[in-house]
Structures are given as C-alpha cells and as structure tokens.
XYZ file of C-alpha atoms in Angstrom:
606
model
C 101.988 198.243 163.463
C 103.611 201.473 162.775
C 103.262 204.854 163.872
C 101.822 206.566 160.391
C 99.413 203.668 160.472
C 98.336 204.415 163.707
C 98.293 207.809 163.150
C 96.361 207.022 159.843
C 94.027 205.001 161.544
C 93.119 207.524 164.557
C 92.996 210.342 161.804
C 89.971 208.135 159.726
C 87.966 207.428 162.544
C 85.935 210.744 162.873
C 85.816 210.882 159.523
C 83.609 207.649 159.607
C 82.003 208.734 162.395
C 80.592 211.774 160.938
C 79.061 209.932 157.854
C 75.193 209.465 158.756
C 73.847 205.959 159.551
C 71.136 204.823 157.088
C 68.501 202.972 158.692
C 68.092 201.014 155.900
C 69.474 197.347 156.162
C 71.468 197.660 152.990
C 74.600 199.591 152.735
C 75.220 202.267 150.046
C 76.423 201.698 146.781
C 79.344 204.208 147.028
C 80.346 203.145 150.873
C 84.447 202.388 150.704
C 84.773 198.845 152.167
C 88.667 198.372 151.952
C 88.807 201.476 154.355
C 86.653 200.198 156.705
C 88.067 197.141 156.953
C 91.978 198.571 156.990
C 90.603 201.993 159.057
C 92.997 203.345 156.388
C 92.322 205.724 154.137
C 93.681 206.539 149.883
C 96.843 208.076 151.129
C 97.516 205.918 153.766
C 96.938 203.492 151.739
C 99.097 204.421 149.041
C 101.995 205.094 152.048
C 101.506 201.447 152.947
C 101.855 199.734 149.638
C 105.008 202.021 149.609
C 106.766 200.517 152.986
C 105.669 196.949 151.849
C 107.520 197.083 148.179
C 110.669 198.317 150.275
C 109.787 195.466 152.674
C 110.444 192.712 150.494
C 112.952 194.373 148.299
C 115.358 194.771 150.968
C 115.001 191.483 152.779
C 115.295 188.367 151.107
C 112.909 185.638 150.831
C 114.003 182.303 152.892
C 113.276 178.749 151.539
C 113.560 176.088 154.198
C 116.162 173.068 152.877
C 117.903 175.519 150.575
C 121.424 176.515 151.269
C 122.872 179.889 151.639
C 125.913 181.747 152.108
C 126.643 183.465 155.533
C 128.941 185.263 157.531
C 129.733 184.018 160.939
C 129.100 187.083 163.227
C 129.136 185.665 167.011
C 130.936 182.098 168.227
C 129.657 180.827 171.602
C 129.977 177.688 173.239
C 126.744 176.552 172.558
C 125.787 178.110 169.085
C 127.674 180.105 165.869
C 125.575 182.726 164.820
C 125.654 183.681 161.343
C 124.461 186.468 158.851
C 122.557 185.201 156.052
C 121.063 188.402 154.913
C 118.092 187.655 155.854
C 115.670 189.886 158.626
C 117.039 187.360 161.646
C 119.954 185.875 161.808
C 120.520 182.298 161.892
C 121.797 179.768 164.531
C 124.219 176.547 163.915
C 124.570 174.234 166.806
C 128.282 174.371 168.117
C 128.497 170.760 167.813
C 128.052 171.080 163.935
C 131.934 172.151 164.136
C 133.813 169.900 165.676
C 135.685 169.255 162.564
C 136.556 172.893 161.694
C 138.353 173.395 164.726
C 139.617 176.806 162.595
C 136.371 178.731 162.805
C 136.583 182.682 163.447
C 133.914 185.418 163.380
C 134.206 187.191 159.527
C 133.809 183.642 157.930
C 132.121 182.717 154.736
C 130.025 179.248 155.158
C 127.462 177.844 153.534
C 124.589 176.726 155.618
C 121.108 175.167 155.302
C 118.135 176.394 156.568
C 116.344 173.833 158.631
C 113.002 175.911 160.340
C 112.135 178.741 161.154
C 111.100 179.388 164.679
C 108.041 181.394 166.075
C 110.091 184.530 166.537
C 111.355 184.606 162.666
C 114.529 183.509 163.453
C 116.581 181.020 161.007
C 117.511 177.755 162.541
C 120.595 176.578 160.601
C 122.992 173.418 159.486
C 126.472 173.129 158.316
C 126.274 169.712 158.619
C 123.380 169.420 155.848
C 124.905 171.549 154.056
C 128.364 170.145 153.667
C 126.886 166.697 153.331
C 124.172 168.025 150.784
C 127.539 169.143 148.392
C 129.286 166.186 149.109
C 126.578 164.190 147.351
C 126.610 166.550 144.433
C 130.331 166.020 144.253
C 130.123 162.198 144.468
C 127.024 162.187 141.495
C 129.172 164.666 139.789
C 132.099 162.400 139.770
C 130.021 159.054 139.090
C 128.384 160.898 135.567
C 132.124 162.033 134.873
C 133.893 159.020 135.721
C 136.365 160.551 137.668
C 138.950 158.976 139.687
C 139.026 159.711 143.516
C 141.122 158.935 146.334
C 139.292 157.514 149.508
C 140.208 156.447 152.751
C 139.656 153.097 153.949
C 138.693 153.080 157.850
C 137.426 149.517 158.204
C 136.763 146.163 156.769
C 133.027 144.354 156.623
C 131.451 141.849 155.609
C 132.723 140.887 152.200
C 135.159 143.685 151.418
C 136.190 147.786 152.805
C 134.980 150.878 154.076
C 135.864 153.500 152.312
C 135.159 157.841 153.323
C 135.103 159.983 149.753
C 134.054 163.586 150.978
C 133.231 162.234 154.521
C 130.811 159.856 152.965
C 130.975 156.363 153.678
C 131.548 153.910 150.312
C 131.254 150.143 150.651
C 134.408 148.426 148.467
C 133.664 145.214 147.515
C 136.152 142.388 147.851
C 136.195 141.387 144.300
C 136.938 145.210 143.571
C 139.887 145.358 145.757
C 142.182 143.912 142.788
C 142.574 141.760 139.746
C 143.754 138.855 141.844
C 141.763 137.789 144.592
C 142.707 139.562 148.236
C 142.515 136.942 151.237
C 143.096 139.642 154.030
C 141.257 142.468 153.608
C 142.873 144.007 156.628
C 146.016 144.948 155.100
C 144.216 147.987 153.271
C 142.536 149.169 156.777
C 144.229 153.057 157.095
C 145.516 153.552 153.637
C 144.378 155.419 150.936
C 142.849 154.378 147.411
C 142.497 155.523 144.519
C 138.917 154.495 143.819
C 136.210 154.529 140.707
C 132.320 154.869 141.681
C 130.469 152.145 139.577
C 127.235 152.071 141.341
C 124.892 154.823 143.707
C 121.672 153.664 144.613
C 119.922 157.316 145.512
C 116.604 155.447 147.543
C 119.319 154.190 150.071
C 122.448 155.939 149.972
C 124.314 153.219 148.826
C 127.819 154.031 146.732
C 129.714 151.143 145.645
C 133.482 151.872 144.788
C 136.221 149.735 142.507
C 139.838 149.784 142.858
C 140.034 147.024 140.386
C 138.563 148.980 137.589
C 141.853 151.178 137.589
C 144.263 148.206 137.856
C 142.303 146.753 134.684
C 142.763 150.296 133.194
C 146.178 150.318 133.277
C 146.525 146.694 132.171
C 144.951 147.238 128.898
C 147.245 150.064 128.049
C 150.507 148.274 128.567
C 148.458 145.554 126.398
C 147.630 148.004 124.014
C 151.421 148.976 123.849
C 151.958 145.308 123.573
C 150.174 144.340 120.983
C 151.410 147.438 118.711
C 154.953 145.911 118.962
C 153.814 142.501 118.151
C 153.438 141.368 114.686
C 152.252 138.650 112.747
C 155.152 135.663 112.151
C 156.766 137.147 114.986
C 158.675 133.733 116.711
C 158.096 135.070 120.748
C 158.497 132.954 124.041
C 155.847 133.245 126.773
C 154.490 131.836 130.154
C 151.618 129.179 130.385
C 149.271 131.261 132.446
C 145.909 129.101 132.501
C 144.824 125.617 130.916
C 141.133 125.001 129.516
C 139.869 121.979 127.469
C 140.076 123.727 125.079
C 143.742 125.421 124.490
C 146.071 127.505 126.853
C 146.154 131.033 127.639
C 149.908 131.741 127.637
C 151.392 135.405 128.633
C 153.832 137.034 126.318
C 154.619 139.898 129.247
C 151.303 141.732 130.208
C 149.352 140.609 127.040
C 147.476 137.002 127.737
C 147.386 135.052 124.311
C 145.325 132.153 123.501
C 147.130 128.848 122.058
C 144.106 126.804 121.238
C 143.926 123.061 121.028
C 144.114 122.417 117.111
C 147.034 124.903 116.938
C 149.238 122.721 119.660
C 150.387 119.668 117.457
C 150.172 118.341 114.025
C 148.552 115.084 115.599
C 145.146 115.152 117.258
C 145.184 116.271 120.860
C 142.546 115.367 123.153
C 143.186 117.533 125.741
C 145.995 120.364 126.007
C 147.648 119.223 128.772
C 149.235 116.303 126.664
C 151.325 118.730 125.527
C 151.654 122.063 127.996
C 152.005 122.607 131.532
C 151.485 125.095 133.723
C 154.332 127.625 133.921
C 156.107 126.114 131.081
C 158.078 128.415 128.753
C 156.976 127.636 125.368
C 158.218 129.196 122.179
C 155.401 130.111 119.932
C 154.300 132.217 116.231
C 151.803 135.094 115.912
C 148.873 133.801 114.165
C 146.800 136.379 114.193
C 146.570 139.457 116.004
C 143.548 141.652 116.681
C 144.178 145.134 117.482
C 140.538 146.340 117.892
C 139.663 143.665 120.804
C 143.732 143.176 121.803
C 143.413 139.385 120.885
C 146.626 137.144 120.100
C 145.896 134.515 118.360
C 149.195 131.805 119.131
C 150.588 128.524 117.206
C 153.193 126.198 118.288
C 153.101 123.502 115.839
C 153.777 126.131 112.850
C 157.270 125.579 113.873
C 157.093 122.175 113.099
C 157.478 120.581 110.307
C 154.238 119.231 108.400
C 153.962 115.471 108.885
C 152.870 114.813 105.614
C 156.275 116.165 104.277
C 157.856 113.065 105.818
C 155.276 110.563 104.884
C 157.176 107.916 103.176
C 157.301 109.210 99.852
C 157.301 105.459 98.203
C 153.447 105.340 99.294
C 150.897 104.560 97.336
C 147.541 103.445 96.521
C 147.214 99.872 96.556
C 149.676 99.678 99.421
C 148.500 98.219 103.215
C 148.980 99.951 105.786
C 148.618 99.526 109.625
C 147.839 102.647 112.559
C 145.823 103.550 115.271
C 142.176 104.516 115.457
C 141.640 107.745 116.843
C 138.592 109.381 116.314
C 135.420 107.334 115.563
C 132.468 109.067 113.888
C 128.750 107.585 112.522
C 130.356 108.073 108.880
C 133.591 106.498 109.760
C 136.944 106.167 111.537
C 140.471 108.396 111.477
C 143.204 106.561 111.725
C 146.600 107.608 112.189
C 149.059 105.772 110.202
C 152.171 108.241 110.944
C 152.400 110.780 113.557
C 149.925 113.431 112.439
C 149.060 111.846 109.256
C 145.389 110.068 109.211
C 143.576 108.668 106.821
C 139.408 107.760 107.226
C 138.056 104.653 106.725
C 134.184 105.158 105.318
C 131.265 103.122 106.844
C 131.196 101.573 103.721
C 134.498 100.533 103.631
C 134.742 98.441 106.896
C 132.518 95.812 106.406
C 131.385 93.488 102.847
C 128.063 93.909 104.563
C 125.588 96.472 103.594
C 123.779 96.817 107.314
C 126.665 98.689 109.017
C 125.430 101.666 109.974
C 128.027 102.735 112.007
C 131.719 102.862 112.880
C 131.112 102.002 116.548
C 130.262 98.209 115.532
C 133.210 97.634 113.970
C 136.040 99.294 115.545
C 136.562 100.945 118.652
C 138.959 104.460 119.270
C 142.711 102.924 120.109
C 142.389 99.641 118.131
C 145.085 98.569 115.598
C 144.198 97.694 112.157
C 145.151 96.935 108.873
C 143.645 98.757 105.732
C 144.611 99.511 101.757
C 145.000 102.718 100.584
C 142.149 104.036 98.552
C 143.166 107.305 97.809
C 146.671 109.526 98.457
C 146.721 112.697 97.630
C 149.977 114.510 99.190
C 149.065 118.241 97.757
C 145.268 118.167 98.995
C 146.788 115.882 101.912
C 143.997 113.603 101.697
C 144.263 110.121 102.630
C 140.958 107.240 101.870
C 141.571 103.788 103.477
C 139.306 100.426 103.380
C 139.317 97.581 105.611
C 136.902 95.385 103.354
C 139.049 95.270 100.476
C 141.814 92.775 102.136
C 139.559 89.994 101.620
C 137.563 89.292 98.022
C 134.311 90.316 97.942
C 131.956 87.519 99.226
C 129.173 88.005 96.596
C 130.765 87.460 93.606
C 129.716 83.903 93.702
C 127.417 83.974 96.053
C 124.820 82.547 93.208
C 127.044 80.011 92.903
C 127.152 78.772 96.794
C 123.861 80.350 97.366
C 121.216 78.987 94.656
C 117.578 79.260 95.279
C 116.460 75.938 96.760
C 119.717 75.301 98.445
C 119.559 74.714 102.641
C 122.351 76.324 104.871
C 123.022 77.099 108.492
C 123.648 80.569 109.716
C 124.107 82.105 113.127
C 121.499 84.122 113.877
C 123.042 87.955 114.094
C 120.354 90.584 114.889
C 116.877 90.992 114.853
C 114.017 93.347 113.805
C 110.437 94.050 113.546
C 109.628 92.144 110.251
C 112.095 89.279 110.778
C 115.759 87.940 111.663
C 118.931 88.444 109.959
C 120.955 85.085 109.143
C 124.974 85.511 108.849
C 125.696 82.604 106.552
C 129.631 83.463 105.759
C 131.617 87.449 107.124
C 129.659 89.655 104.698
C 127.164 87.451 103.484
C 123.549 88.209 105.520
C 119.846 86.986 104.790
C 116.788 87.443 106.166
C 114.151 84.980 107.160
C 110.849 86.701 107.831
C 108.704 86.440 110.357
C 105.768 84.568 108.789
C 108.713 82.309 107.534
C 109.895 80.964 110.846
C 106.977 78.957 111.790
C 104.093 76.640 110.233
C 101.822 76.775 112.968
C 102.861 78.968 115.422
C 101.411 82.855 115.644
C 104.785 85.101 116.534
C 104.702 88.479 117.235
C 108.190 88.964 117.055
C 111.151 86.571 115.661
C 112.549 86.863 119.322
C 110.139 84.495 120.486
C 111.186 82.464 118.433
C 115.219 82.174 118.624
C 117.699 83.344 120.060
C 120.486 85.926 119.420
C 124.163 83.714 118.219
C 122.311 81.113 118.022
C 122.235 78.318 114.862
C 119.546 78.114 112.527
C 118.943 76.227 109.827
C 117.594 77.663 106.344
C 116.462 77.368 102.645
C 117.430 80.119 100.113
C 114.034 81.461 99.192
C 115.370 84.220 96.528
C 118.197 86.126 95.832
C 119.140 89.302 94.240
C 122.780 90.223 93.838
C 122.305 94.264 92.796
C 120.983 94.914 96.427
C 123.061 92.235 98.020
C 120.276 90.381 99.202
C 119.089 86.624 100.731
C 115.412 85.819 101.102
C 115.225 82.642 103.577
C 112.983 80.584 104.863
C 113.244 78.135 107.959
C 109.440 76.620 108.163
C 109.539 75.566 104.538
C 112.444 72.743 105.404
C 109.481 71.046 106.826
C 106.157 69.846 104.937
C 103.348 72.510 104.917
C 100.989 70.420 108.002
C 97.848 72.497 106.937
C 97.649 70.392 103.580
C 96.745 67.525 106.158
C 95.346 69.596 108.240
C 92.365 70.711 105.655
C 91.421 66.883 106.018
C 91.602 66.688 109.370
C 89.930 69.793 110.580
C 86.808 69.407 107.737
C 84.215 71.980 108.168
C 81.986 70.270 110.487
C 84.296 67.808 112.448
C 84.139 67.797 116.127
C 87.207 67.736 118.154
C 88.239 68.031 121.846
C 89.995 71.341 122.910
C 91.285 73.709 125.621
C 90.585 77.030 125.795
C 94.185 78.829 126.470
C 93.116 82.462 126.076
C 90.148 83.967 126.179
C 89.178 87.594 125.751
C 86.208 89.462 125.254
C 85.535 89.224 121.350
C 87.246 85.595 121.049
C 88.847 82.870 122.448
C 92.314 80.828 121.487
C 91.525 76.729 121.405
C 94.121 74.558 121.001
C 93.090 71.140 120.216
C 94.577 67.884 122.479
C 97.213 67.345 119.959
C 98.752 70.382 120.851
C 100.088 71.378 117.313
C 97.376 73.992 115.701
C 95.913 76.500 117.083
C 91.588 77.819 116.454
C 89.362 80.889 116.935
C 86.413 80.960 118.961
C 84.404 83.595 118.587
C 82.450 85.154 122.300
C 79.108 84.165 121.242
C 80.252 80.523 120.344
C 81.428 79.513 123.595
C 78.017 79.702 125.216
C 77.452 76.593 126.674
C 73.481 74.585 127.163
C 73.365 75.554 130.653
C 73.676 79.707 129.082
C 77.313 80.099 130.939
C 80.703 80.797 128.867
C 83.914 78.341 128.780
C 86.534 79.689 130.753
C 90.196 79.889 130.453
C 91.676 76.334 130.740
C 88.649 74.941 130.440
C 88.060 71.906 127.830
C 85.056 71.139 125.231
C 84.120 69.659 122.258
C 84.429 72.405 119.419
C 82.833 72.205 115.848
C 84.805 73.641 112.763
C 82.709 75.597 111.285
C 85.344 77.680 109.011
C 89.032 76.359 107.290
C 91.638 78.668 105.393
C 94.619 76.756 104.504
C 96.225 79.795 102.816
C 95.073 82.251 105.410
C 96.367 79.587 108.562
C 92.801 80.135 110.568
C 90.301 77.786 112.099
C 87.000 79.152 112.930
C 85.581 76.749 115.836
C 82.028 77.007 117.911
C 81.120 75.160 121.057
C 77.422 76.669 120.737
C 77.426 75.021 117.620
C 77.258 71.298 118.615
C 74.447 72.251 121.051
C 72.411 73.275 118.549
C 73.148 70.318 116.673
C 72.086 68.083 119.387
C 68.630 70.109 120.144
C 68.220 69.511 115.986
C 68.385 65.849 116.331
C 66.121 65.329 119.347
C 63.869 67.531 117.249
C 63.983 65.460 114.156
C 64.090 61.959 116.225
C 60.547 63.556 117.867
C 58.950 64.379 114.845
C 59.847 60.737 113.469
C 58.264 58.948 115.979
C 55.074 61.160 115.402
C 54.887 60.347 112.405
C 52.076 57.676 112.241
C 50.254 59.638 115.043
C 49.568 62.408 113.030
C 46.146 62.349 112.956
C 45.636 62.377 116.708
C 48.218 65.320 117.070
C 46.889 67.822 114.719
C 47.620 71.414 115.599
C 50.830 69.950 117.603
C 52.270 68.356 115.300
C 52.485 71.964 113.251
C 53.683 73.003 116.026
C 56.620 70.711 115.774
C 57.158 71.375 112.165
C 57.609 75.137 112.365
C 59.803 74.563 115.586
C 62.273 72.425 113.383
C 62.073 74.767 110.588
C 62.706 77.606 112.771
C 65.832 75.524 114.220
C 67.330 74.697 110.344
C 67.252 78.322 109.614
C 69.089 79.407 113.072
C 71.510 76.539 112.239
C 72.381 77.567 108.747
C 72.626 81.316 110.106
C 75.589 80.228 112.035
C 77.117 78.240 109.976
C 77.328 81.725 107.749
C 78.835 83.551 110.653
C-alpha cells in the first residue's frame, strides 16, 4: 500500500471514532459504508482512482499464449532476459537459443508468454513463438499455393523427410516424381522445391509434392506443343504405352492417343498387331483439343482406302470367297479384300427360317463362299448371302412334300411342344408332342427320341407362306384305342399293376403292358379296408372310356362291391319261399339291397 493511503487511512480513523455509537442494532441511513470498508475517505478516494487510471495506462495488459515484441536486456548462461514493456520483465531459457548463436543485448525478438509466476514476473518462449509463425507461414503458403524449398534430412517409411521453416513435412514416395523413384536415398541432404497439398491441423501433419511441380512444367511445354501442332499435320512420334484399346504415342513432351479403329483400314483385334513399343511411327493430326491438350492421332489416313482398289469389275451377282471376322446375333463380317467386308444377314445363311443366330452357322476365321447382294462403292456398303448358292428348297416342296405322304428325317432339335424333323438342308417340320405316341403319356419329346437320330413321318399339313411342315409319327400306325373301346367296355374286369401311385390317384397298367388307366385314391380300397400299393396287382373294373380324350377310369373298390351285391341278391333268392316265416327280416334284407344298388350306381357316376 502506499504512503498517501496510509496516511489517508490513519487521518480517517479519529474521524470515525468520534462519530457516536447508536445502541440501536440497525445502522443509520446516512452511515458511509465504502469508507468504512476502504478506511478511506472522498478525497482519498478520488486520489486513488487517480493512481489506478495511471496504473493501467502506463503498463500494459499481458495475455498468456500471445506473442510480443521484446528487447533483450541481460544474456546469462542460464536465461536471456528481455523487455516486453510490461511491469516485470520476462525470462527465456538459454537453451531456447541454441540456434541463434548471434544473440546480443539491444535485440528485437518476438517471444511468447507462457505463465506468469507468483512474483508477477513473465515466463517467456522463443521457441513457441518462432514455431507459432512458422505455422502461420506454412497455412499461409498452403491457401496461396506457393512454392517452397525444403530440406530433406531423412527417408521413412514410404517416402522423405522434409524441414520447411524448421517444421518437419512427410514427402510421399509417389510425390517424389512423375516416374516412380526406387531409392529414396539419393534425395537424403538436398534441397526441394516442394508444393503443400495436404495439413491436417488435429495432428500436425503436412504432406508435401515435388511431383506436382514436375507435372506443372510438363503441361506448359505441352501447352507450347500443342499450339504448334495443327490439324493434317504428317508428324513422327515414339510408342510410349500400349492398351487394348489403342497406343499412347509421344510426339516430344505431348502424349497422343492412336486408338484402335484409327490403326488400319482392316479390323484389328488388338493394337499390338500392328505397333510396338518404342517404335517410330509416322502419323496425321486428327483432332486436336486445345482446352484439355488432347491429340487425337491416325495412321491409316495415310493409307490408301481399300475400297479404292476393290476390283472395280465387281458386281452384284458375282461369288465371292473371304474370311469371317467378326460374328454378331444379326450376322457375320466377312472380309473379302484386305479391309473391305461385307455382312452376311441371319437370314441370309441358312434356307431355314429357325436360325437365330450367326454362331450356328459359322464360326470367326472360317472360309466361305457367298453372292453379292448389294455393292455400293460410294456408301461403301457391301450385302452378301450364303443361301442363295443353292435353289431355294421350297419351291416344290408341295410337290415332294404332299399331305399324306411318309418320309424320314433326322431328328435336329427339340422343344417344349414337340421335335423338329430335318427332312432335306432347309427343309424342317415339326411333329408334336401328342403326335409321337398312341399310347404313351410324354412329358417331353426327349423321352421319346433322341437328338440325330432317324425318324420316320407322315406329312400332316403344310403351308408354304410360313415355310412350314406339320408331321405326325403315331399316325403311321392304326389308332389301337378304336380296339381298345371294345376291349376295355365300361364294366369289364381286367388284371393290372399298380406302377405309380400318389395321393389323389394311381397309374394301372394292365398285363398286356400296352395302355395305361387311372385309379382314383378312394377306388383302390381293398375288402380287408387297406389300399393297393405300388407294384402291387388286382383285378380293376372300367368304370369310365374316352377314346378321343386317351383315359381309362378303373376301380378296384368297385368289384368288391359288386361281389357283396351278388351274395346279397343270391340271399334274398333263396328266401324267397320263406317269406312268411322271416317277416320283419326279410325287410330288412330288402332295404339292405336297395341301399347297396344306390351306393353302386353312385360310383359308377363318379
């Protein structure tokens, strides 16, 4: 405290002292608290409020963390003191300047204020601080995209250590240049000139490129390039790189691409049919992009088109023979002249109208023989057929083919509604599935026959405008069910087996072996109440015959009841003459027989 406040202070207290004490509990209204709490009184008051303002005018508020601006007034072994205006001064480690080996009393650093101790004074950092602008330099030059030059004082894992503004920047090995650098130890102790493409502030991280410079550079001598070069222009360049599909080929600095179509007048499968690597190849300017720096290149430009040395005595109507080269589902190219090829349609291949594509016919690399359709040397458009070398095959078919004739075909594919008979090349019919068989139940005709197999058939119809045969195999034979509706009468009992049997029916097939019945579940019930199994064998009633349908309706339960009919009726014949002495049984009887007709007749309606 100061003198004048003492002073102020020992001056009040008689003055408080002389005031009278109340003896009430309560203090007066008017009593002055602030002076007898501070012991001060209006004037000394007023003086102190006066000292304070010059206080804190004259001495500077300190912020710890921020950085200030001092002047080095005392070097010692241990600690630099330094003036930063404020009521202490501050203290920097020694240590702290081991790099400025230069340091003299009457500098100007910058330092940052740590703490402040107990006493007031300022405990400082150059360290901070020169790392603190180093960081705003490096963010500084990341927003602005400058270009730096760092040091590089080791290698790591996966590329280079490089110091920008004694802060440590990881160079990644893929940055190190446009080609790819095997020892990375060859840049250890050299200096860079460097690009920051990435900081990560939570960690500290910066991540520098070299590369991005080199690439820099390349695309303005490819600029420059590319503004000499002009379309047309006849230049010679480097194969560089192959791909499937064209080269990349470099004209000098500027990498052009020479795509596939543009190599040859002929198709080319891949480019290195005609290209290597490193060959010198003379090439045309296509196209040139100035906006993106593309060049677009052609080397067969400087050919010759093919089609001016077709043979000009070519023309439609003529045959001609090549190479198949591309196969598609509509048709095949084929190449009757080095880079001249004409397609053969689907359509054209084959007399037949099921080819559905080019694949079953020909294959890619097969010689053939075709007519010229269509030649058209300014469009350069060139229509072949295979089919018309040989006369069409239905223009008499009616004539080899009548309705009612019989023929044998091979049997060439199949389907889900039948099987298609090849009678002659180009000449097809089908024979349907219900036509294959009399008597036996397919599913599908390949349970029936077999694929290039031999089958004899009967031309069932024919209609020329679709090109199409209706056959028919089972009608060479007699239709068995017109003898079968007198031997498998409604009521007739015959021996059977039971082949299948599933839960709603059963499959019979009687002990000639050559038609097939339906048993229905609840008709296989036998007297003893259990059901005929698979493989078993029974006598079988018809009780149902469709001749046009191909069914027989058979019951095992049925004969039972037949049986238990005729004891009844044998019963009530005997009885007859002892009706009298029966009475009330013999009723009996009577409704049990009626009762037994009308369960009979019931399943003869099922």
């Amino acid at each position: 405290m100061s003198n004048q406040a003492e002073e102020a202070q020992n001056n009040s207290a008689p003055l408080l002292q002389e005031k009278p004490r109340s003896n009430s509990n309560v203090a007066p209204e008017d009593f002055d608290w602030a002076t007898y709490e501070n012991g001060l009184s209006g004037e000394e008051k007023a003086e102190h409020e006066r000292l304070k303002k010059i206080y804190t005018e004259t001495i500077p508020y300190i912020q710890e963390l921020d950085i200030y601006k001092g002047i080095v007034t005392r070097i010692t072994d241990k600690e630099v003191i330094v003036d930063i205006g404020f009521k202490a001064e501050g203290v920097i480690p020694s240590s702290e300047f081991r790099g400025t080996p230069d340091l003299n009393v009457g500098d100007t650093i910058e330092a940052m204020v740590s703490k402040r101790d107990y006493k007031g004074q300022c405990i400082l950092s150059y360290y901070k601080a020169k790392m603190f602008r180093n960081w705003e330099r490096i963010n500084q030059a990341y927003e602005n995209g400058e270009v730096l030059v760092g040091y590089v004082i080791a290698r790591t894992k996966g590329g280079l250590i490089v110091v920008v503004f004694d802060i440590e920047c990881f160079l990644p090995g893929s940055h190190i240049n446009v080609k790819p650098v095997k020892d990375y130890d060859l840049y250890v102790g050299k200096t860079l000139e460097i690009k920051i493409v990435k900081i990560n502030p939570s960690t500290k991280n910066v991540v520098v490129s070299h590369k991005v410079l080199i690439e820099r550079d390349i695309e303005e001598q490819r600029m420059e390039l590319v503004a000499k070069l002009e379309k047309g222009q006849v230049v010679e360049g480097r194969v560089k790189n192959i791909t499937p599909y064209g080269a990349f080929v470099d004209l000098g600095g500027v990498d052009a691409l020479l795509h596939i179509t543009d190599m040859s007048w002929r198709r080319v499968e891949h480019p290195s049919e005609i290209v290597e690597l490193d060959q010198i190849v003379k090439l045309v300017i296509l196209g040139i992009d100035r906006e993106k720096n593309r060049v677009q290149l052609g080397m067969k430009q400087l050919q010759s088109h093919p089609w001016i040395s077709l043979d000009p005595d070519l023309k439609t109507g003529d045959k001609v023979k090549g190479i198949v080269s591309v196969l598609a589902d509509y048709g095949a190219f084929i190449e009757i002249h080095p880079g001249v090829e004409g397609l053969i349609h689907v359509s054209e291949m084959s007399w037949s109208s099921d080819l559905q594509s080019a694949q079953d016919f020909v294959r890619v690399g097969d010689e053939i023989e075709a007519i010229i359709l269509v030649l058209d040397r300014e469009e350069r458009k060139l229509s072949l057929s295979i089919k018309q070398l040989t006369p069409d095959p239905w223009i008499d078919v009616e004539a080899k083919y009548p309705v009612g004739s019989k023929h044998t075909g091979i049997i060439h594919s199949f389907t889900n509604f039948g099987v298609f008979i090849e009678l002659e090349p180009g000449v097809r019919g089908l024979v349907y599935t219900q036509d294959l068989s009399w008597n036996k139940k397919i599913k599908h005709s390949s349970e029936f026959c077999n694929k290039g197999s031999q089958m004899e058939t009967i031309v069932l119809g024919l209609d020329i405008k679709i090109r199409r045969l209706h056959l028919g195999h089972k009608q060479l034979t007699e239709n068995p069910w017109e003898k079968y509706e007198q031997i498998y009468a409604i009521g007739s009992i015959h021996h059977g087996t039971a082949i299948d049997v599933f839960d709603k029916v059963a499959i019979v097939q009687f002990e000639d072996q050559k038609i097939e019945a339906f048993a229905p579940a609840r008709y296989l019930e036998r007297q003893n109440g259990t059901r005929i199994k698979k493989g078993e064998q029974a006598d079988f009633k018809v009780i149902e015959f469709n001749k046009d349908a191909r069914r027989i309706v058979v019951s095992h339960t049925a004969i039972i009841r037949d049986g238990e009919q005729k004891q009844v009726d044998e019963h009530m014949k005997r009885q007859k003459v002892e009706t009298s002495t029966l009475g009330g049984e013999l009723d009996e009887l009577i409704q049990l027989r009626n009762q037994m007709e009308k369960d009979s007749k019931e399943t003869s309606e099922e």
